[in-house]
CSV table of C-alpha atoms and ligand atoms in Angstrom, one decimal:
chain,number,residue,atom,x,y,z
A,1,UNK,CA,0.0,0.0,0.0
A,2,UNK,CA,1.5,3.4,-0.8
A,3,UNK,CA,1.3,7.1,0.4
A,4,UNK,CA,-2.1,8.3,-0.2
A,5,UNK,CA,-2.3,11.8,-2.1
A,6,UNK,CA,-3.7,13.7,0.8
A,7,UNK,CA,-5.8,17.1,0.8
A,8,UNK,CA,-3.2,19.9,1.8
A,9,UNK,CA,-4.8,21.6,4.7
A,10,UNK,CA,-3.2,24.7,3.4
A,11,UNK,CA,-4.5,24.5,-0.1
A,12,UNK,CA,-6.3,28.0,-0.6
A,13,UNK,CA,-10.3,26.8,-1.4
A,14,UNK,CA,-11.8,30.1,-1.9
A,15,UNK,CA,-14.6,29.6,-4.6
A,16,UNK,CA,-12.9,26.4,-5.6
A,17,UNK,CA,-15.8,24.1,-6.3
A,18,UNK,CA,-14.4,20.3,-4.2
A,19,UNK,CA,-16.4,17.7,-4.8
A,20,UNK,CA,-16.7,15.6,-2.0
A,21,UNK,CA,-17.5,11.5,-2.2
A,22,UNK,CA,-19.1,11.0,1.1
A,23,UNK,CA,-20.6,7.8,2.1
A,24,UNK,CA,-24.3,8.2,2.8
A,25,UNK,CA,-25.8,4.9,2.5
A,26,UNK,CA,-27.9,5.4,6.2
A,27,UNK,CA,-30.3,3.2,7.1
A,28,UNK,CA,-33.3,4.9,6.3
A,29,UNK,CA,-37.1,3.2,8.0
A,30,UNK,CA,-40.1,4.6,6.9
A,31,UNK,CA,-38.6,8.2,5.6
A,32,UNK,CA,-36.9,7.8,8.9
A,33,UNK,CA,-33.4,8.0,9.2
A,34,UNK,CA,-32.0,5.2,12.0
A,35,UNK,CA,-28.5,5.6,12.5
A,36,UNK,CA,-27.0,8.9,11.7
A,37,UNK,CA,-23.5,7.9,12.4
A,38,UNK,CA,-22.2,8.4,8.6
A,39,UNK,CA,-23.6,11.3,8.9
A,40,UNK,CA,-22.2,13.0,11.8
A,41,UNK,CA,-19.1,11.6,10.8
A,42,UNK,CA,-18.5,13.6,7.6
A,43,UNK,CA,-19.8,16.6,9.4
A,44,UNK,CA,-16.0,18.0,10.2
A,45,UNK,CA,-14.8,17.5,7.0
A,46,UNK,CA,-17.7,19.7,5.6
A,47,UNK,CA,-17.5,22.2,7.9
A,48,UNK,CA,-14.0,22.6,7.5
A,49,UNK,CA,-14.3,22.8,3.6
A,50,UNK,CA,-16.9,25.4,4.6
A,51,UNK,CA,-14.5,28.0,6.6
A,52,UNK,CA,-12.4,27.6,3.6
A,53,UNK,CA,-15.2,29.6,1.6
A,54,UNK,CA,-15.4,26.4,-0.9
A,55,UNK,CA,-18.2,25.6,-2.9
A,56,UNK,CA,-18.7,22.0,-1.8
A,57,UNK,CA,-20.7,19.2,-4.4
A,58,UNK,CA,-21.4,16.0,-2.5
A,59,UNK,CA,-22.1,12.9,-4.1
A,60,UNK,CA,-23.4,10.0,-2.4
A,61,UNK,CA,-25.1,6.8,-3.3
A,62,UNK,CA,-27.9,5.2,-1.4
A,63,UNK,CA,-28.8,1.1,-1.2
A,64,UNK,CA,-28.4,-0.4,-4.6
A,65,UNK,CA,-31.2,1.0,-7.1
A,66,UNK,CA,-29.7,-1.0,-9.5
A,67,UNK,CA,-29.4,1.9,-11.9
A,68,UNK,CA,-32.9,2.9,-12.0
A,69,UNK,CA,-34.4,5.9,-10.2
A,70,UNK,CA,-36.4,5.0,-6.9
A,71,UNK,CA,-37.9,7.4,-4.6
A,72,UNK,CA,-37.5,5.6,-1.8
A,73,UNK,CA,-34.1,5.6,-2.1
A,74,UNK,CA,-33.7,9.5,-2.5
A,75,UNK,CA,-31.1,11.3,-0.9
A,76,UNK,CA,-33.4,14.3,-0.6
A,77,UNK,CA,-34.6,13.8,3.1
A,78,UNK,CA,-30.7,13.6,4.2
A,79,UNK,CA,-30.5,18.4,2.6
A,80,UNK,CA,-32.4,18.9,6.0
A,81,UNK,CA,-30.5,16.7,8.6
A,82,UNK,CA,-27.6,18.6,6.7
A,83,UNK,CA,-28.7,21.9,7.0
A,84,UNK,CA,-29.0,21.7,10.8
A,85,UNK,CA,-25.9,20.1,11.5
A,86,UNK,CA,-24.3,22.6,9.0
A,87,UNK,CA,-25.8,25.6,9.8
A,88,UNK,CA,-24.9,26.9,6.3
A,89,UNK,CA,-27.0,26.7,3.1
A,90,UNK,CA,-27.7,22.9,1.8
A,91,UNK,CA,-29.8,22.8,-1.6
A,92,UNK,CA,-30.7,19.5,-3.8
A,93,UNK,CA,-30.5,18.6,-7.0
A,94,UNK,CA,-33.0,16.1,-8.1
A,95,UNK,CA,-30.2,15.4,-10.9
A,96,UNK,CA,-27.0,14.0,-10.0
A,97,UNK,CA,-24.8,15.2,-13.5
A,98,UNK,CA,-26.1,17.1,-16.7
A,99,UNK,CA,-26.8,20.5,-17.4
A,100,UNK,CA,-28.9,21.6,-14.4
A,101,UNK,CA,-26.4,19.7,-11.8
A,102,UNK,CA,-24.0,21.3,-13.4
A,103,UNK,CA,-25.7,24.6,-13.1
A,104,UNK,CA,-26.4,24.6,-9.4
A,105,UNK,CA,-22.8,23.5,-8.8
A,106,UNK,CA,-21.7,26.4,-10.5
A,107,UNK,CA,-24.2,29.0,-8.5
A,108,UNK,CA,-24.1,28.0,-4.8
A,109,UNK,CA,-21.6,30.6,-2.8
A,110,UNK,CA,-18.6,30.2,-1.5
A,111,UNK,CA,-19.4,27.6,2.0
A,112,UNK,CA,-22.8,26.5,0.4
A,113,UNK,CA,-23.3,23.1,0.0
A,114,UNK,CA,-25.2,21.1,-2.9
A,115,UNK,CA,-26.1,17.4,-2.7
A,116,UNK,CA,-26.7,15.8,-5.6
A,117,UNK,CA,-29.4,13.1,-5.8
A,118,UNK,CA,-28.3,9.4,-5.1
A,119,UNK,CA,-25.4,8.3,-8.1
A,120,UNK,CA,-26.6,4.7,-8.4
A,121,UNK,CA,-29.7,6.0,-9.9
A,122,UNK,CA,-27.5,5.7,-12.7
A,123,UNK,CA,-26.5,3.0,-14.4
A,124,UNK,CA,-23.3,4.2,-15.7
A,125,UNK,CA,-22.0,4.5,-11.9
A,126,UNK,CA,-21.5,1.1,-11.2
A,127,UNK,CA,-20.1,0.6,-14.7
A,128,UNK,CA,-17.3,2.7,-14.2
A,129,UNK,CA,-18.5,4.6,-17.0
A,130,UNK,CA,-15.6,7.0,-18.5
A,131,UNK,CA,-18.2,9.5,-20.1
A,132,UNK,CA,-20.4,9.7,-17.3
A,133,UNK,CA,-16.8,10.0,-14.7
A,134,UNK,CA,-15.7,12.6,-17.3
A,135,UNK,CA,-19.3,14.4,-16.7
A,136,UNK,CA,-18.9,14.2,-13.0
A,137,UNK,CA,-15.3,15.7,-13.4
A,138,UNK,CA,-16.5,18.7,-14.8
A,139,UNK,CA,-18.5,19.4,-11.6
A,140,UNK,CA,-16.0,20.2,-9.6
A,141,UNK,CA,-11.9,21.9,-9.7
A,142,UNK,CA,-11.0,19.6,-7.6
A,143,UNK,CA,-12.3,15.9,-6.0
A,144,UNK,CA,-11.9,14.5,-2.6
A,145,UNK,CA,-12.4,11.1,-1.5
A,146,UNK,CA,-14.2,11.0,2.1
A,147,UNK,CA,-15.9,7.8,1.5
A,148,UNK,CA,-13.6,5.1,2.7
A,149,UNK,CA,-16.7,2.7,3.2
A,150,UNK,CA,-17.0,3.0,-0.5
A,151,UNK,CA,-13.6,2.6,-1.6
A,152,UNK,CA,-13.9,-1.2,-1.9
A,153,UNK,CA,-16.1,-0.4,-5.4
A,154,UNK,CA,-14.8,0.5,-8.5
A,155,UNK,CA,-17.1,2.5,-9.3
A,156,UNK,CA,-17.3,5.9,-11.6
A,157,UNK,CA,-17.2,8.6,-8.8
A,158,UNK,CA,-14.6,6.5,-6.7
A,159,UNK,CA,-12.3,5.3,-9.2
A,160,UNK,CA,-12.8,6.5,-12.7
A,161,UNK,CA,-13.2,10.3,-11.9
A,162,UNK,CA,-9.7,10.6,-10.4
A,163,UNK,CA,-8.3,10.3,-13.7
A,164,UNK,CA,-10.1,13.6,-15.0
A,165,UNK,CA,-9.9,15.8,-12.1
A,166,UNK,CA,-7.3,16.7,-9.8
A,167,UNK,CA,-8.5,14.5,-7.0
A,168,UNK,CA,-7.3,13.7,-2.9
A,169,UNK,CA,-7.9,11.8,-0.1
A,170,UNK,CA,-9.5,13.5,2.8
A,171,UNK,CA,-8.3,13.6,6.4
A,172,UNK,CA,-11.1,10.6,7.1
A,173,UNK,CA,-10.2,8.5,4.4
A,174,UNK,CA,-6.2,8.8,5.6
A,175,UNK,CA,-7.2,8.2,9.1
A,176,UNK,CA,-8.9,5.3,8.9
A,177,UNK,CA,-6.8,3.8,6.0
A,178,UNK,CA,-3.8,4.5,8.7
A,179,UNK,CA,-5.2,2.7,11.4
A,180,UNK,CA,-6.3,0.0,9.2
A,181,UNK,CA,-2.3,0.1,7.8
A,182,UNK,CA,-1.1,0.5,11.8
A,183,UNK,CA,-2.9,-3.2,12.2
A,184,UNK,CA,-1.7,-5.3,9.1
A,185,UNK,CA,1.7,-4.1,9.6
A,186,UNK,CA,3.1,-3.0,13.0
A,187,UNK,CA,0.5,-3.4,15.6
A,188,UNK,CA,1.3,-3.0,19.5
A,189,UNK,CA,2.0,-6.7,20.8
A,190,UNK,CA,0.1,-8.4,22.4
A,191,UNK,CA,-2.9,-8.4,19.7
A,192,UNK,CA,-6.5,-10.3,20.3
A,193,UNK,CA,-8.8,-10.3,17.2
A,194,UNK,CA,-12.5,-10.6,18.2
A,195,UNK,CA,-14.2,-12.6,15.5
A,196,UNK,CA,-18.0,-12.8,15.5
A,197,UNK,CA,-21.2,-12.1,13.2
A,198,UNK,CA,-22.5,-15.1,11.6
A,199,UNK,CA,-20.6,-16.6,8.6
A,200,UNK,CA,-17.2,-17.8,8.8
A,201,UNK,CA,-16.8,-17.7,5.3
A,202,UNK,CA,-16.6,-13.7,5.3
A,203,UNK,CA,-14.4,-14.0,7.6
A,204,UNK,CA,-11.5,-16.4,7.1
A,205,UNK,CA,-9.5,-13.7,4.6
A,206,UNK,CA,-8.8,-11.6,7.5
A,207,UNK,CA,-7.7,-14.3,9.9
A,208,UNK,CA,-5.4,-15.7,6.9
A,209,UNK,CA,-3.7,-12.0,6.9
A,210,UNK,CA,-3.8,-11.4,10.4
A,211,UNK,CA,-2.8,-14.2,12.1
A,212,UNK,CA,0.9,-14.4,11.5
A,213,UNK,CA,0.9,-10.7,13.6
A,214,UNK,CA,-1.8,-11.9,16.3
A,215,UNK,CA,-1.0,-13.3,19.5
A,216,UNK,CA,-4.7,-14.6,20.1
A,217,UNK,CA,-8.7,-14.9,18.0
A,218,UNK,CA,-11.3,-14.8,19.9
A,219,UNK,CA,-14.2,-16.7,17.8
A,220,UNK,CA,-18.0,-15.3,19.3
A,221,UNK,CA,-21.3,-15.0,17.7
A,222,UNK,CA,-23.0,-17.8,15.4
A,223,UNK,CA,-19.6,-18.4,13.3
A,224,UNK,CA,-18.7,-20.0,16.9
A,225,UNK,CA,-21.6,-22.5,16.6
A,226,UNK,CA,-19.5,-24.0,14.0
A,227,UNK,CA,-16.6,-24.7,15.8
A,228,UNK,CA,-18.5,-25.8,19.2
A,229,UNK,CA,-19.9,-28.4,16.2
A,230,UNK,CA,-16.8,-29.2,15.1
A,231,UNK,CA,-15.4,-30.3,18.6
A,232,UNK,CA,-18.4,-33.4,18.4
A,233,UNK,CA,-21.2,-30.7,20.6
A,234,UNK,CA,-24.5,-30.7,20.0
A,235,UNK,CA,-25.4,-27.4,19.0
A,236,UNK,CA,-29.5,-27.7,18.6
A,237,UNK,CA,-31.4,-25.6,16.3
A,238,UNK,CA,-28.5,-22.8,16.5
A,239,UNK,CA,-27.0,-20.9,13.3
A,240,UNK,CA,-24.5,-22.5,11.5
A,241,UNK,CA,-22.8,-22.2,8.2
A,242,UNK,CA,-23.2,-25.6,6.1
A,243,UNK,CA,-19.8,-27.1,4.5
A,244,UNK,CA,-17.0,-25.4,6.4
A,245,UNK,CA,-15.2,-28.1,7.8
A,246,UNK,CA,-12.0,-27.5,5.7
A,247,UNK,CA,-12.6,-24.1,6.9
A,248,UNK,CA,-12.1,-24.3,9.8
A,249,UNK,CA,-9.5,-27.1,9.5
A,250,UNK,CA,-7.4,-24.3,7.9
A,251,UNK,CA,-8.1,-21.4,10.7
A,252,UNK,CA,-7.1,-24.4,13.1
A,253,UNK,CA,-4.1,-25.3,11.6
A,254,UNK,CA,-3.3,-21.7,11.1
A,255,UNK,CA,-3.5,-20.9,14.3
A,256,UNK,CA,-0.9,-23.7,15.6
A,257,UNK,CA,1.7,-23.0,12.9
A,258,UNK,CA,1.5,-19.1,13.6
A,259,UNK,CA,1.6,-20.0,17.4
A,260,UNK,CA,-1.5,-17.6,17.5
A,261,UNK,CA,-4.6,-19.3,20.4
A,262,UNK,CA,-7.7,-19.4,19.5
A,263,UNK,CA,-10.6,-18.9,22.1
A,264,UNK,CA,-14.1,-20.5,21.6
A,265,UNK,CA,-16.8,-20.3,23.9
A,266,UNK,CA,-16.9,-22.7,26.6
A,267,UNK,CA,-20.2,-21.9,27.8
A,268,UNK,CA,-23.6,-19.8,26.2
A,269,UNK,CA,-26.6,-18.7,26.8
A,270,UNK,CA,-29.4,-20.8,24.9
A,271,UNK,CA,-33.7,-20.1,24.3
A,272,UNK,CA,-36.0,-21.8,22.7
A,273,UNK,CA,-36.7,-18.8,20.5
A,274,UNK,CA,-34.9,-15.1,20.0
A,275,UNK,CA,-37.6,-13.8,22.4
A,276,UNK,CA,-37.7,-15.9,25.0
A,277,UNK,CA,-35.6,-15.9,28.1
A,278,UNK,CA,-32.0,-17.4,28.4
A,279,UNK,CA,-30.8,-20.0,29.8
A,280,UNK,CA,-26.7,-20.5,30.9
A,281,UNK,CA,-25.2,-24.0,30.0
A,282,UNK,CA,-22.0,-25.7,29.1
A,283,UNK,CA,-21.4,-26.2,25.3
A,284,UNK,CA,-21.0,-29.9,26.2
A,285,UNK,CA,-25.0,-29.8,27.5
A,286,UNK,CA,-26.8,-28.2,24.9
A,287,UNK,CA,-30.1,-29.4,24.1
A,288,UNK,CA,-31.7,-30.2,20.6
A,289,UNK,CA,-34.3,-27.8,21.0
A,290,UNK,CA,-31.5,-25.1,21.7
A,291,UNK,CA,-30.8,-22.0,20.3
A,292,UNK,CA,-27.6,-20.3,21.2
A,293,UNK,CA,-28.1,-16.7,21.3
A,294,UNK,CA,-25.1,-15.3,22.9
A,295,UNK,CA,-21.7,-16.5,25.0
A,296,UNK,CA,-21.8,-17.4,28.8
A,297,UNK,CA,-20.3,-15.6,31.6
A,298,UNK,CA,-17.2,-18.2,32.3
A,299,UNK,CA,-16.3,-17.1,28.1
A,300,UNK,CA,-17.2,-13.4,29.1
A,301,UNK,CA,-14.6,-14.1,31.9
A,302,UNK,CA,-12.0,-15.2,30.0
A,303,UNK,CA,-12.3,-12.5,26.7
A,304,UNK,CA,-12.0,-9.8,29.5
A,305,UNK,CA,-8.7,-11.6,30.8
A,306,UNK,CA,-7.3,-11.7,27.3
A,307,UNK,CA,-8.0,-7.4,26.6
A,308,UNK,CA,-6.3,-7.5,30.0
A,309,UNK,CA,-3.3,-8.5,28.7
A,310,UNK,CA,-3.6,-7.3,25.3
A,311,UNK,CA,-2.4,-4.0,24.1
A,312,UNK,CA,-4.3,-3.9,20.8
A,313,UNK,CA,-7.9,-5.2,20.0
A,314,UNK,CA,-9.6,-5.3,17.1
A,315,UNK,CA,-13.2,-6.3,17.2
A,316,UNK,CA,-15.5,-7.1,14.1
A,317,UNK,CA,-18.5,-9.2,14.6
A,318,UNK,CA,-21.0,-9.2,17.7
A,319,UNK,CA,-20.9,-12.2,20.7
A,320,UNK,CA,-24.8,-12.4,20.4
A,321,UNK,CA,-27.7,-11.6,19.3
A,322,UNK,CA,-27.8,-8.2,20.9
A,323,UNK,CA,-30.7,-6.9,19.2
A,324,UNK,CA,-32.6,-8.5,22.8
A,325,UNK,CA,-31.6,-7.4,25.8
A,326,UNK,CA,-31.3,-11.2,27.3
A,327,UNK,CA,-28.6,-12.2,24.6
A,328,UNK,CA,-26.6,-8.5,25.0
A,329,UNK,CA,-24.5,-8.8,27.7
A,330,UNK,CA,-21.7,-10.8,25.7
A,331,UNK,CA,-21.2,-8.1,23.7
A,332,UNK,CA,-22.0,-5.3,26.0
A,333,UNK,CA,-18.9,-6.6,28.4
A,334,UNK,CA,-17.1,-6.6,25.9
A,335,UNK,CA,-17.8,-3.0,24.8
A,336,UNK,CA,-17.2,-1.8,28.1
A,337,UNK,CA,-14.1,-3.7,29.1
A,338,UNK,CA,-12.3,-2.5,25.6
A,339,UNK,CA,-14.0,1.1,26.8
A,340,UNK,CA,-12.1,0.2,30.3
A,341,UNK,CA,-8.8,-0.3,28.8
A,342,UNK,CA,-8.6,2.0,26.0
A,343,UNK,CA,-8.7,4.9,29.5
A,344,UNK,CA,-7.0,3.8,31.7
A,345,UNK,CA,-4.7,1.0,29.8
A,346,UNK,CA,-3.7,2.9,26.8
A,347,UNK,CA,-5.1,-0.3,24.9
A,348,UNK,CA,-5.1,0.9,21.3
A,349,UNK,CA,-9.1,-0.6,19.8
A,350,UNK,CA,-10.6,-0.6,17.0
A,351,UNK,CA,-13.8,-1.5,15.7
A,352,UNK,CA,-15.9,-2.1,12.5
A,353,UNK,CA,-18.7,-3.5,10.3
A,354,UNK,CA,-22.4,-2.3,11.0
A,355,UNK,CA,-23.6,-4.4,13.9
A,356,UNK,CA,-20.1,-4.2,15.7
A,357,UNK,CA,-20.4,-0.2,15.3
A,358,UNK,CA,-24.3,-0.7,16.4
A,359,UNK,CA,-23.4,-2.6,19.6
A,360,UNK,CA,-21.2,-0.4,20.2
A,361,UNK,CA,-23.7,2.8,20.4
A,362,UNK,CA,-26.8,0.6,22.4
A,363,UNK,CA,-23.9,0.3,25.1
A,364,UNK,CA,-22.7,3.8,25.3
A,365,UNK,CA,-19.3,3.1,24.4
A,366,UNK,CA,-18.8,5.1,21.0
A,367,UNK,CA,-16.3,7.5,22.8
A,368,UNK,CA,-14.9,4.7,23.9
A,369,UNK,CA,-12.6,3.3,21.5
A,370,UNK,CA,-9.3,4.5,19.3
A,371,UNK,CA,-10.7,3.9,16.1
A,372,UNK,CA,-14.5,2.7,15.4
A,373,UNK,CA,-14.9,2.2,11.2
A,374,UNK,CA,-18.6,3.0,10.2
A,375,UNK,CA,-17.2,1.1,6.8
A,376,UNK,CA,-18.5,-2.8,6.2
A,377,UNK,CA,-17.0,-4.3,3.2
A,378,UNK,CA,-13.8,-2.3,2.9
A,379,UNK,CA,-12.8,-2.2,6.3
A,380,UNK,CA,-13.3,-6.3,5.9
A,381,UNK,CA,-11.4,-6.4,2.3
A,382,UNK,CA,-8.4,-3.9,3.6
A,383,UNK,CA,-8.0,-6.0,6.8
A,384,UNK,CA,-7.6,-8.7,4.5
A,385,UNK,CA,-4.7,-7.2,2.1
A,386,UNK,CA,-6.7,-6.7,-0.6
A,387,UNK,CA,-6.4,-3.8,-3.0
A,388,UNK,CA,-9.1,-0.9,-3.0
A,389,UNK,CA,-9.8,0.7,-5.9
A,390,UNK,CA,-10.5,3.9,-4.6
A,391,UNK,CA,-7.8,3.8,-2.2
A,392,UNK,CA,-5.0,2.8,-4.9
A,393,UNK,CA,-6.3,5.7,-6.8
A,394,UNK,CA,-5.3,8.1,-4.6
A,395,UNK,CA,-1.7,6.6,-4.0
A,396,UNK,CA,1.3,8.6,-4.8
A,397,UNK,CA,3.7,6.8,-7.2
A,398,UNK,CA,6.7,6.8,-5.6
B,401,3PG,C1,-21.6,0.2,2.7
B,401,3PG,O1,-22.6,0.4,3.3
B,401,3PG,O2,-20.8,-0.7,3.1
B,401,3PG,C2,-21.2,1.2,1.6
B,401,3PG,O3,-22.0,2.2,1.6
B,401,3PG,C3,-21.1,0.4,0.3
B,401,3PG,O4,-22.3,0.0,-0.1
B,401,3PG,P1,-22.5,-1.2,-1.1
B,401,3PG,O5,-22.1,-2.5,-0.4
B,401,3PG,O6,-23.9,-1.2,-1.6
B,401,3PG,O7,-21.5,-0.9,-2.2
């Protein structure tokens, strides 16, 4: 990975038009806009374009439209939540490129802002489309990439528009490529992973790439269920993923060459149904009508000894299903014991992936941690040494 070509804080903006690739795919209920985390996020970055007296453009996609224009997947109700977070002008434009885009780009003042309606209702955006990149260009004197979530696509106004427009990485993008760098490479010894969610399979590139550097994984959440199987338990009616067994064979063996332990639980909390109560039990006396919903307190016990001892952590992947309040507390010790140590330990954490990141709020502990990545996929794919488009872009040829 080389030197990303970063945004000169001292580059005079003044009626420079920037556009701005911001990521701001939020999870929108019923016109109602859930989690605003992506949001508040990019906040600084506007603002600060904003005392610079630039005229900012922001581009942002929203779900997958496929290419086709659906209302429900406008970006218009996300001008307001702007505007008051802002406090400067924000204006819409129900076209994201052509003539009258390119006509309100060209009239808002100096530290206005203009969002332009959501890119992937057009096709050419997930093509890569030259023209249409060309098109987008032309909106702006200069790009910036804020969208590090996004990076992981190659898609026009990630990749393709860099080539046509005197484009940089903004102070997000280098911050969390930089922690994500800090990991892979030289990471404070001793290191614990925390591995959960539900599918190994999404999971295995990052433990191949990390687990030469790790001292200990930590496997939670249904991807456990798998290996609690794998030992010859009975694991009831509980998630698992079918036809891993090679799998983990290989994070097993891994593990052993590498000299890197790896933690399963030894105890869980099961129900007979996600909304019923829980019950405590040894993975060696789980029923057939089971359901393991979360890890036990004698696991708990043990994760909490291991960030103990650690001095860096990186969690992706909840312990339970802590949606319900009965299967939480996995994750919620976790939360707070990393919160714990990052204060008074000077444990260096970090955090991704959207249910890690929404644990993490329900507990109160999103001041709590180094680094928490708002980004899914390419937080996962950079963990993993893969290449992003958007990110190799942006890299200075040295
Ligand atoms: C994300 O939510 O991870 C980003 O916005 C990318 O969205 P995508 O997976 O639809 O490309």
């Amino acid at each position: 990975m080389g030197k990303l070509k970063a945004l000169d804080e001292n580059l005079n903006l003044n009626n420079k038009r920037v556009i701005l690739r911001v990521d701001l795919n939020v999870p929108i209920k019923e016109g109602r806009i859930i989690d605003k985390s992506r949001i508040k996020k990019i906040v600084p970055t506007i603002k600060n374009l904003i005392d610079k007296k630039a005229k900012i453009i922001l581009i942002s996609h929203l779900g997958r439209p496929m290419g086709k224009i659906d209302q429900k997947l406008s970006l218009k109700p996300i001008t307001s939540v702007l505007k008051d977070v802002l406090n400067s002008n924000v204006y819409f434009s129900n076209e994201s490129y052509g003539p009258a885009a390119m006509e309100k780009s060209k009239n808002i003042k100096p530290g206005e802002v203009l969002l332009l309606e959501n890119i992937r209702f057009n096709k050419e955006e997930e093509l890569n489309d030259k023209s249409f990149a060309i098109e987008l260009s032309k909106m702006g004197d200069i790009y910036v990439n804020e969208a590090f979530s996004c990076s992981h696509r190659a898609h026009a106004s990630v990749f393709e528009i860099t080539k046509h427009v005197d484009s940089y990485a903004g102070k997000l993008l280098c911050e969390e490529v930089g922690v994500i760098k800090m990991l892979t490479n030289n990471p404070r010894k001793p290191v614990v992973c925390i591995i959960g969610g539900s599918k190994i399979s999404t999971k295995i590139g990052i433990i191949n790439n990390l687990v030469k550097k790790i001292q200990t994984i930590v496997i939670v959440g249904a991807m456990a269920n798998n290996f609690i199987n794998q030992k010859g338990y009975n694991i009831g009616k509980s998630l698992f993923e079918k036809n891993q067994e090679n799998v983990l064979k290989n994070i097993i063996e891994q593990c052993k060459k590498n000299n890197c332990d790896l933690l399963i639980p030894e105890d869980v909390i099961v129900a007979k149904n996600h909304k019923s109560q829980g019950t405590l039990k040894n993975i060696n006396n789980i029923d057939s009508s089971d359901l393991i919903l979360d890890i036990g307190d004698k696991t708990v016990q043990k994760i909490c000894e291991i960030i103990n001892k650690s001095k860096t952590v990186l969690w992706n992947g909840p312990a339970g299903y802590f949606e319900e309040e009965a299967f939480s507390l996995g994750s919620n010790k976790i939360a707070k014991k990393i919160t714990e140590n990052t204060k008074n330990r000077s444990l260096t954490s970090v955090a991704g992936g959207g249910d890690t990141v929404a644990a993490i709020n329900k507990f109160g502990c999103s001041n709590g941690f180094t680094y928490i990545s708002t980004a899914g996929g390419a937080f996962l794919e950079l963990l993993e040494g893969k290449n992003l488009p958007g990110i190799k872009a942006l890299e200075i040829n040295e």
